[in-house]
PDB file of C-alpha atoms and ligand atoms in Angstrom:
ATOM      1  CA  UNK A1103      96.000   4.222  75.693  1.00  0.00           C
ATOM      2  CA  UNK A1104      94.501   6.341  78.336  1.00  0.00           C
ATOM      3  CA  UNK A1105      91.244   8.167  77.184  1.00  0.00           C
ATOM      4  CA  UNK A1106      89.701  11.218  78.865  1.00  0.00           C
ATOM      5  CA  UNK A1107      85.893  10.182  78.061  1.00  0.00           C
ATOM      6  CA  UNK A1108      84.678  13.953  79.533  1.00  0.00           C
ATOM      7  CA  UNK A1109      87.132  15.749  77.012  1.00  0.00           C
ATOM      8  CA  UNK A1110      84.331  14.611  73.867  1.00  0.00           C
ATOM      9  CA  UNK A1111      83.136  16.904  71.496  1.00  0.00           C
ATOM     10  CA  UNK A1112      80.513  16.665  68.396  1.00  0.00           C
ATOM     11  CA  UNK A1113      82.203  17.070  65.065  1.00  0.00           C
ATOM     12  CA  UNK A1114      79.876  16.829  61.992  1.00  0.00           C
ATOM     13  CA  UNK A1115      76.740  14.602  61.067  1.00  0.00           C
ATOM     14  CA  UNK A1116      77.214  13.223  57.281  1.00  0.00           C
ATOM     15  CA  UNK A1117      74.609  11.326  55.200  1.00  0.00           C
ATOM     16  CA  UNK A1118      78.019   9.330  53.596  1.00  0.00           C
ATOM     17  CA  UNK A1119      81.449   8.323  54.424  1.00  0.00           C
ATOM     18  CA  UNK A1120      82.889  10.596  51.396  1.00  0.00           C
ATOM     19  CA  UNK A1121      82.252  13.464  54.052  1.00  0.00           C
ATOM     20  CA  UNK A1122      83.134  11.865  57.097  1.00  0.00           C
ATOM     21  CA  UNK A1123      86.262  13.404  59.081  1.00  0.00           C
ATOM     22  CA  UNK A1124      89.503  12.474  57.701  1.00  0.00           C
ATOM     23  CA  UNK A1125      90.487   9.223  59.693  1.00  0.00           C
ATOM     24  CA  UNK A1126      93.144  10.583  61.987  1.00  0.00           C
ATOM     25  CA  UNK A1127      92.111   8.745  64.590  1.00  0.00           C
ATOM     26  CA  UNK A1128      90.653   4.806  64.752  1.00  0.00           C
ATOM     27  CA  UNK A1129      86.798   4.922  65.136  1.00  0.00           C
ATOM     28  CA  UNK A1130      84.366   3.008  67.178  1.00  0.00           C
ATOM     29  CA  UNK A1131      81.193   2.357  65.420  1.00  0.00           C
ATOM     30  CA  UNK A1132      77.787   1.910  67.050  1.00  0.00           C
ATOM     31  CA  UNK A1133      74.469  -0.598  65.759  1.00  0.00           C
ATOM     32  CA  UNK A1134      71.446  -1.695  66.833  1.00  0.00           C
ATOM     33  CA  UNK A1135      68.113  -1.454  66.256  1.00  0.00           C
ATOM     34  CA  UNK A1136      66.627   2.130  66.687  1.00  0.00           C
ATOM     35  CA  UNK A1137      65.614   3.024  70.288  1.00  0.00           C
ATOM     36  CA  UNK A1138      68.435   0.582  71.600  1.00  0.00           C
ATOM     37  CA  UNK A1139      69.968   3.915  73.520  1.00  0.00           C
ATOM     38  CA  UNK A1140      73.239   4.009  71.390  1.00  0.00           C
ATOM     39  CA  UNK A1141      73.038   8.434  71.489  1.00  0.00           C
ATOM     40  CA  UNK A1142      72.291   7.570  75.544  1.00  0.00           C
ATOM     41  CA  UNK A1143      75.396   5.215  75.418  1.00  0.00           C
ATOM     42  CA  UNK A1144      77.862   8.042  73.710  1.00  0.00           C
ATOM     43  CA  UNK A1145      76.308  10.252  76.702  1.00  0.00           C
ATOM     44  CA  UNK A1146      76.922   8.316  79.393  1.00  0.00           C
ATOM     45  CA  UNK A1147      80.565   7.148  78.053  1.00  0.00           C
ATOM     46  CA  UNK A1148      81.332  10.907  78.162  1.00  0.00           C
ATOM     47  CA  UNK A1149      79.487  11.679  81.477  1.00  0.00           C
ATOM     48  CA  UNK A1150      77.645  14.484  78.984  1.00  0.00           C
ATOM     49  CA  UNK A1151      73.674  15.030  78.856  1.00  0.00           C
ATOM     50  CA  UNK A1152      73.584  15.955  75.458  1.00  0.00           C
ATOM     51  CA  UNK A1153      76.441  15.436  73.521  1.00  0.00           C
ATOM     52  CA  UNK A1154      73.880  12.840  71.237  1.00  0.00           C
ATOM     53  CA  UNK A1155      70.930  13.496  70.634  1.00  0.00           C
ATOM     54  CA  UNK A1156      68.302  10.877  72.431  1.00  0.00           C
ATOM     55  CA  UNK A1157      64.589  10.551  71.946  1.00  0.00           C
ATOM     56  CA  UNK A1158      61.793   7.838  73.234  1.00  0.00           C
ATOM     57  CA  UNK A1159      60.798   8.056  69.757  1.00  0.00           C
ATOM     58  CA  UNK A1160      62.772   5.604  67.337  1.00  0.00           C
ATOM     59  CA  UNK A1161      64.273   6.806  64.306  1.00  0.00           C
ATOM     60  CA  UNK A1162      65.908   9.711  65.441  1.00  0.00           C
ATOM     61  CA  UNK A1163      69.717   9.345  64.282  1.00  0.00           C
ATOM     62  CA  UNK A1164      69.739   9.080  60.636  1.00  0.00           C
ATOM     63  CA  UNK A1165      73.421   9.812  59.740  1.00  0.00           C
ATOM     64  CA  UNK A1166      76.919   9.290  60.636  1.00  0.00           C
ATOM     65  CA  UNK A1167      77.456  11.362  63.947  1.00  0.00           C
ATOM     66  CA  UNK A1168      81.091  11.879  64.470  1.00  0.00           C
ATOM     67  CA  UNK A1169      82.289  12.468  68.085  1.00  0.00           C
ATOM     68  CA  UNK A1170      86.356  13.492  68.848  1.00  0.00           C
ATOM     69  CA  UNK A1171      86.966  11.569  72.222  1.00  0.00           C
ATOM     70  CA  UNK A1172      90.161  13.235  73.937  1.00  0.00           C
ATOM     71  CA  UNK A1173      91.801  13.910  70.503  1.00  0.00           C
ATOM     72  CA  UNK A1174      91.900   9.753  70.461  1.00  0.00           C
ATOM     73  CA  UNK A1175      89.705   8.552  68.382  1.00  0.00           C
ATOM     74  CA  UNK A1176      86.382   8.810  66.950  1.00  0.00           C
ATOM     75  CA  UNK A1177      82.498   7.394  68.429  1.00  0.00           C
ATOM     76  CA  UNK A1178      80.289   7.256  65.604  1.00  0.00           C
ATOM     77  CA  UNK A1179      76.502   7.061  66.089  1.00  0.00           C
ATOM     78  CA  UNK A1180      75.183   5.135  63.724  1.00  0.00           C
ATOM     79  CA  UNK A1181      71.310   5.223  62.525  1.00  0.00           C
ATOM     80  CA  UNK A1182      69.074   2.234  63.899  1.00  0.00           C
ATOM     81  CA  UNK A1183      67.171   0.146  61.877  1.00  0.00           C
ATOM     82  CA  UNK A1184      64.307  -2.117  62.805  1.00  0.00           C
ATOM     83  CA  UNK A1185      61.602   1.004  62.186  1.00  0.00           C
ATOM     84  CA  UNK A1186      60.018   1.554  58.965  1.00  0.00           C
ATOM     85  CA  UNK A1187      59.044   4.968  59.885  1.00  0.00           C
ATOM     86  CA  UNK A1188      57.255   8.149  58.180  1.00  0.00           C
ATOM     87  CA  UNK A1189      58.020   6.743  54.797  1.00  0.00           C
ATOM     88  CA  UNK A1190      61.615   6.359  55.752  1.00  0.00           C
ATOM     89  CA  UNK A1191      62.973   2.216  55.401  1.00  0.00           C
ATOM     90  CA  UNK A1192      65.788   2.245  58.350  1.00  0.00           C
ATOM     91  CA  UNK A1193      65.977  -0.716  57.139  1.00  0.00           C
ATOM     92  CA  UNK A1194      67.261   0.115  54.090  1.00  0.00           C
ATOM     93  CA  UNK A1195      69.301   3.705  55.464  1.00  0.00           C
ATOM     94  CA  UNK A1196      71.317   1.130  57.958  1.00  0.00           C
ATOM     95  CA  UNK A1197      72.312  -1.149  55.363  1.00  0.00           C
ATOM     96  CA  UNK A1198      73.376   1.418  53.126  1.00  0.00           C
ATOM     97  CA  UNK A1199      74.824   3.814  55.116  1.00  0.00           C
ATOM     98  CA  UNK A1200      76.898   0.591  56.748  1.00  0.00           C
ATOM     99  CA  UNK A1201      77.880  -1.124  53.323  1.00  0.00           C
ATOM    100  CA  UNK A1202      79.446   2.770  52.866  1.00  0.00           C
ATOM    101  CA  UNK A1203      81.629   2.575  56.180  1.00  0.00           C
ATOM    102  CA  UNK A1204      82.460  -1.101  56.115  1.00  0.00           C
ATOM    103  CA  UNK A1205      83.828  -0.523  52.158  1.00  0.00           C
ATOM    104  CA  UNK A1206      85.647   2.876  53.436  1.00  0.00           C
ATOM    105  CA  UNK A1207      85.953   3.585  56.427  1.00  0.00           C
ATOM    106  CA  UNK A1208      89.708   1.713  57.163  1.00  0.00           C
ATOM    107  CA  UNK A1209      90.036   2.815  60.976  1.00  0.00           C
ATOM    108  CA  UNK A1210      87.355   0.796  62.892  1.00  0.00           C
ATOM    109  CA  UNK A1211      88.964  -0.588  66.180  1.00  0.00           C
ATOM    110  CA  UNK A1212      85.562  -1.626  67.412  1.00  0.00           C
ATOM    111  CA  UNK A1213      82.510  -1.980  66.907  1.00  0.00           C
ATOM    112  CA  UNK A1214      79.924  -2.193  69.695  1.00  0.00           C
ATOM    113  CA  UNK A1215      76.394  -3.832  68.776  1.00  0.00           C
ATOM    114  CA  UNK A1216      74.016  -2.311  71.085  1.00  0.00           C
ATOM    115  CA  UNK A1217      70.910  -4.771  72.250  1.00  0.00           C
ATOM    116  CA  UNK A1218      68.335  -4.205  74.615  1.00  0.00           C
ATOM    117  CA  UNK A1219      68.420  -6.554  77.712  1.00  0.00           C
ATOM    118  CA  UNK A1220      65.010  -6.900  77.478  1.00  0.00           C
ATOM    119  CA  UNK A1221      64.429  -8.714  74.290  1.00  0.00           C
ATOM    120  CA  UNK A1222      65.595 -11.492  72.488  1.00  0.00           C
ATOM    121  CA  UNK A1223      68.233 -11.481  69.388  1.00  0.00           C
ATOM    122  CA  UNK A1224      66.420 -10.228  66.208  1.00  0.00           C
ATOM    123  CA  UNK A1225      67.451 -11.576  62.136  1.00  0.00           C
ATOM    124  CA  UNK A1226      68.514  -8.253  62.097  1.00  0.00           C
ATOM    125  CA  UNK A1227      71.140  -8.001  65.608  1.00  0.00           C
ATOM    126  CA  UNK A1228      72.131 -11.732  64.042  1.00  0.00           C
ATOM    127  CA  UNK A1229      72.573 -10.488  60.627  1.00  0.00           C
ATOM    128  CA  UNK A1230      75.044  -8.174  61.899  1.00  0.00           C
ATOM    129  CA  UNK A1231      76.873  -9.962  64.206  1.00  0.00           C
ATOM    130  CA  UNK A1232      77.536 -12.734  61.488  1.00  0.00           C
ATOM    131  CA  UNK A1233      78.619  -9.565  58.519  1.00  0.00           C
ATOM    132  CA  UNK A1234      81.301  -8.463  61.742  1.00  0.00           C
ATOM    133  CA  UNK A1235      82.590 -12.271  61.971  1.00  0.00           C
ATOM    134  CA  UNK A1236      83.381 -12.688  58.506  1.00  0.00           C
ATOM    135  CA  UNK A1237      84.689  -9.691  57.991  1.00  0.00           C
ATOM    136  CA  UNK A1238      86.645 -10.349  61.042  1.00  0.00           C
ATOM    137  CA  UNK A1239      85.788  -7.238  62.803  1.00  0.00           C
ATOM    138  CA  UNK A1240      86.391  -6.673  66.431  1.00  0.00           C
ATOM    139  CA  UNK A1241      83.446  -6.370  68.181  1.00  0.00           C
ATOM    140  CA  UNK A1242      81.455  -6.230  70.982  1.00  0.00           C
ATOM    141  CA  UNK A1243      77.450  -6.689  72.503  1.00  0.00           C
ATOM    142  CA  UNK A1244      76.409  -4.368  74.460  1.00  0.00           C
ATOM    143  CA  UNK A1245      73.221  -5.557  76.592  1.00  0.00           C
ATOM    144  CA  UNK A1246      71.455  -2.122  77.323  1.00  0.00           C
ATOM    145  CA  UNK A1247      68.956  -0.822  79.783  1.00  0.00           C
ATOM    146  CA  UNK A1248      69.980  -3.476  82.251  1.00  0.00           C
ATOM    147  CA  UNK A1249      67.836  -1.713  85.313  1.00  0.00           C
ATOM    148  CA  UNK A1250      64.650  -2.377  83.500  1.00  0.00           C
ATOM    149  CA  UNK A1251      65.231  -6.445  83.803  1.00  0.00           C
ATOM    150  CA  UNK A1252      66.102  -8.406  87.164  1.00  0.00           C
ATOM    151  CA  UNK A1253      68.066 -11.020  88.049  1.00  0.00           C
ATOM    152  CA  UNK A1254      66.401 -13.922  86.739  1.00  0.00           C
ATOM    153  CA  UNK A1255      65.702 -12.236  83.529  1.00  0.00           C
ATOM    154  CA  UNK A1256      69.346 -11.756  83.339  1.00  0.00           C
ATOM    155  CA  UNK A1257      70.078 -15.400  83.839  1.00  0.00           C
ATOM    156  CA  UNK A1258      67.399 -15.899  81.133  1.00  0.00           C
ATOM    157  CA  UNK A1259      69.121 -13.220  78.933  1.00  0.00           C
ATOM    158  CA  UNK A1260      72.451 -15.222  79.662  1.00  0.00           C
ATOM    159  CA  UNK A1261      71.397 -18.694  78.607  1.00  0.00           C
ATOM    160  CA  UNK A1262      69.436 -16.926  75.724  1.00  0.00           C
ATOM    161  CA  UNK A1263      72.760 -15.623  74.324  1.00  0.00           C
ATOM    162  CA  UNK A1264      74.747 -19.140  74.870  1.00  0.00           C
ATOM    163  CA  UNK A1265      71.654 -20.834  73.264  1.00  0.00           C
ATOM    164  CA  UNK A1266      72.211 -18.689  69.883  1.00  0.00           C
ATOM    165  CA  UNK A1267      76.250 -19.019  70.270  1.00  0.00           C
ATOM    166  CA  UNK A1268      77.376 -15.583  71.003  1.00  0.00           C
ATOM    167  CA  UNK A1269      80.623 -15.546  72.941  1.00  0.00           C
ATOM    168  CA  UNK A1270      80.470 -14.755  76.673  1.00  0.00           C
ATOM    169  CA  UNK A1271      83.526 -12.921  77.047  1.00  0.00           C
ATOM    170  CA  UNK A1272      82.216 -10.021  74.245  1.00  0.00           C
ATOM    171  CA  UNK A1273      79.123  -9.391  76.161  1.00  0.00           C
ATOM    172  CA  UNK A1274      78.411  -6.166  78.708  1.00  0.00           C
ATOM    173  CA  UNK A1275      75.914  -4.846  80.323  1.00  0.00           C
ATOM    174  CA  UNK A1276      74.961  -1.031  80.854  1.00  0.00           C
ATOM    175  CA  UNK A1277      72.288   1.384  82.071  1.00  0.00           C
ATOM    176  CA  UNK A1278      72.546   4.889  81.931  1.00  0.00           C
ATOM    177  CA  UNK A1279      70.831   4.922  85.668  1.00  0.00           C
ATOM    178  CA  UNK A1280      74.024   3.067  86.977  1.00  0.00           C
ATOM    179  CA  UNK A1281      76.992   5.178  85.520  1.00  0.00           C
ATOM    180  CA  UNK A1282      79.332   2.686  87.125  1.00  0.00           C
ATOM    181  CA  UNK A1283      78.141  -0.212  84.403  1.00  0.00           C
ATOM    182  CA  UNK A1284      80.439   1.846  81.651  1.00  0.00           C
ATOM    183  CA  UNK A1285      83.937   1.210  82.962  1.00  0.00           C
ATOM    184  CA  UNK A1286      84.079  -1.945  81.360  1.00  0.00           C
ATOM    185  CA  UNK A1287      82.908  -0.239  78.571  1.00  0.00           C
ATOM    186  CA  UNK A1288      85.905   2.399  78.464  1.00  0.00           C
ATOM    187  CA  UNK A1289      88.548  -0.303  79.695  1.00  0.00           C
ATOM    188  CA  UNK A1290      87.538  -2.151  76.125  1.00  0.00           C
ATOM    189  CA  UNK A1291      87.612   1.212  74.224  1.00  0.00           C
ATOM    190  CA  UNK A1292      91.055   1.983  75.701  1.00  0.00           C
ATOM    191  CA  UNK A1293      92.361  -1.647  75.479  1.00  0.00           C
TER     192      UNK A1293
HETATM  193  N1  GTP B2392      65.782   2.952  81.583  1.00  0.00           N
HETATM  194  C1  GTP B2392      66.713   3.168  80.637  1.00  0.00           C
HETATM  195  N2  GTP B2392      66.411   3.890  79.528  1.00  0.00           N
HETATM  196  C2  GTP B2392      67.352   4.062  78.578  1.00  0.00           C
HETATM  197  C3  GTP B2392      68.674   3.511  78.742  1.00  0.00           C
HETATM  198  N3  GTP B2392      69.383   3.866  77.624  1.00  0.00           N
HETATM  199  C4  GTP B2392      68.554   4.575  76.833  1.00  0.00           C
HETATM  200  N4  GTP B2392      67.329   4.715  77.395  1.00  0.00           N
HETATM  201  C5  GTP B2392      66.145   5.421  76.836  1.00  0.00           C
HETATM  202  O1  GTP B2392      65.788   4.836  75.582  1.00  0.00           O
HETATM  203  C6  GTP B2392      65.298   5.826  74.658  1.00  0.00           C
HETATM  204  C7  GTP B2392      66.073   5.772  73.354  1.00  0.00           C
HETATM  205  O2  GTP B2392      67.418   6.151  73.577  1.00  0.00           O
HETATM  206  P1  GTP B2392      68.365   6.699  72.413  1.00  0.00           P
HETATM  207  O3  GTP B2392      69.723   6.797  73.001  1.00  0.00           O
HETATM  208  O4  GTP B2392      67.791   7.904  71.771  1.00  0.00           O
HETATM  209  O5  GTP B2392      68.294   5.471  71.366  1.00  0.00           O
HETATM  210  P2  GTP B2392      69.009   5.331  69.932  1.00  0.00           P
HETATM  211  O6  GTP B2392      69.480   3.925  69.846  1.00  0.00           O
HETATM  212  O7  GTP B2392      70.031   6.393  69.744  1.00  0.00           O
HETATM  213  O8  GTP B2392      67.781   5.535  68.946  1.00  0.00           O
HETATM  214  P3  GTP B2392      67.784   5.992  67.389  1.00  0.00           P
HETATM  215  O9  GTP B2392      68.628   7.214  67.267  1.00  0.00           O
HETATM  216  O10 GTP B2392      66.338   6.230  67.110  1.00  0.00           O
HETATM  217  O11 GTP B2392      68.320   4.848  66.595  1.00  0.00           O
HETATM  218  C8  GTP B2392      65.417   7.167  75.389  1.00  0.00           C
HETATM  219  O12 GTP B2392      64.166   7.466  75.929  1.00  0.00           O
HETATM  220  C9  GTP B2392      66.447   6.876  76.482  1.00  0.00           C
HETATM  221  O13 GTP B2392      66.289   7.689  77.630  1.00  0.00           O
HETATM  222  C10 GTP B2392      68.970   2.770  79.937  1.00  0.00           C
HETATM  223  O14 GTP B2392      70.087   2.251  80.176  1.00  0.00           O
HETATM  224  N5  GTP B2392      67.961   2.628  80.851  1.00  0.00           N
HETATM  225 MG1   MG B2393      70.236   7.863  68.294  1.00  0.00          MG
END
């Protein structure tokens, strides 16, 4: 399937999957913890500034986000969680806003788990992971904000993610300052 990433357009924002667009086309979900740059990822997949709304401040996504990719399937921006913030538990908005699409949402071709290449795997990212294993999802990790680490952090980041088992060949690595990281990114989307 050939995808034209730059032909993306915003659809609708809904609090629950009863109102999410009518699954004509598979989807491609988005996690990780809030601040992670999943509304920068959509962005730079699309070569858009603002097609998803980004902030420095976490939190900011709280819904469903629907986005039409080249009349080929759906990104959804998903809300973070790992912020209890302004009375709001993301906590508690990710995991039931997520039990929602996993129980109804019947298109998901992938789903890409969005972690920041500067920390180490929370209960939460490993929590996650484990619910897409035995639910035998398709999924991927997405190391983000790879220009703010160097090489031997990477290596470190690398032998961090054997340590804790995740396999190699579902990991990739973006920044949004190095628009050439995302082609691996679309090759998987359009595989
Ligand atoms: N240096 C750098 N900054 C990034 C990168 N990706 C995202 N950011 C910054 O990280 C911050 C958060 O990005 P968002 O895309 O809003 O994060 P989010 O995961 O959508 O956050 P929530 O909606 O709150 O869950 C913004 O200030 C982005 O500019 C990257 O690859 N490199
Ligand atoms: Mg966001």
């Amino acid at each position: 399937m050939t995808i034209n990433f730059s032909n993306a357009s915003f659809v609708k924002s809904t609090p629950s999957i009863k109102e999410a667009p009518k699954g004509q086309y598979p989807e491609v979900l988005l996690v990780g913890k809030s601040n992670v740059g999943k509304s920068s990822l959509i962005n730079a997949l699309c070569n858009k500034k603002s097609l998803a709304y980004t902030s420095s401040k976490p939190g900011h996504t709280r819904l469903l986000n629907y986005y039409n990719i080249d009349n080929k399937l759906y990104l959804v921006d998903a809300p973070g969680y790992g912020y209890a913030k302004g009375g709001i538990d993301l906590d508690k908005l990710f995991s039931d806003v997520m039990n929602d699409y996993f129980t109804n949402a019947t298109r998901v071709k992938l789903v890409l788990v969005l972690l920041d290449s500067r920390r180490e795997l929370g209960e939460n990212d490993i929590e996650i992971i484990n619910y897409l294993i035995d639910k035998d999802i398709n999924y991927a990790l997405v190391m983000t904000k790879l220009d703010k680490i160097n090489q031997s952090e990477r290596h470190h980041l690398v032998k961090h993610l054997k340590e804790v088992g995740v396999d190699e060949s579902k990991v990739l690595f973006t920044s949004i300052l190095k628009p050439r990281t995302f082609d691996s990114l679309r090759s998987l989307i359009q595989m």
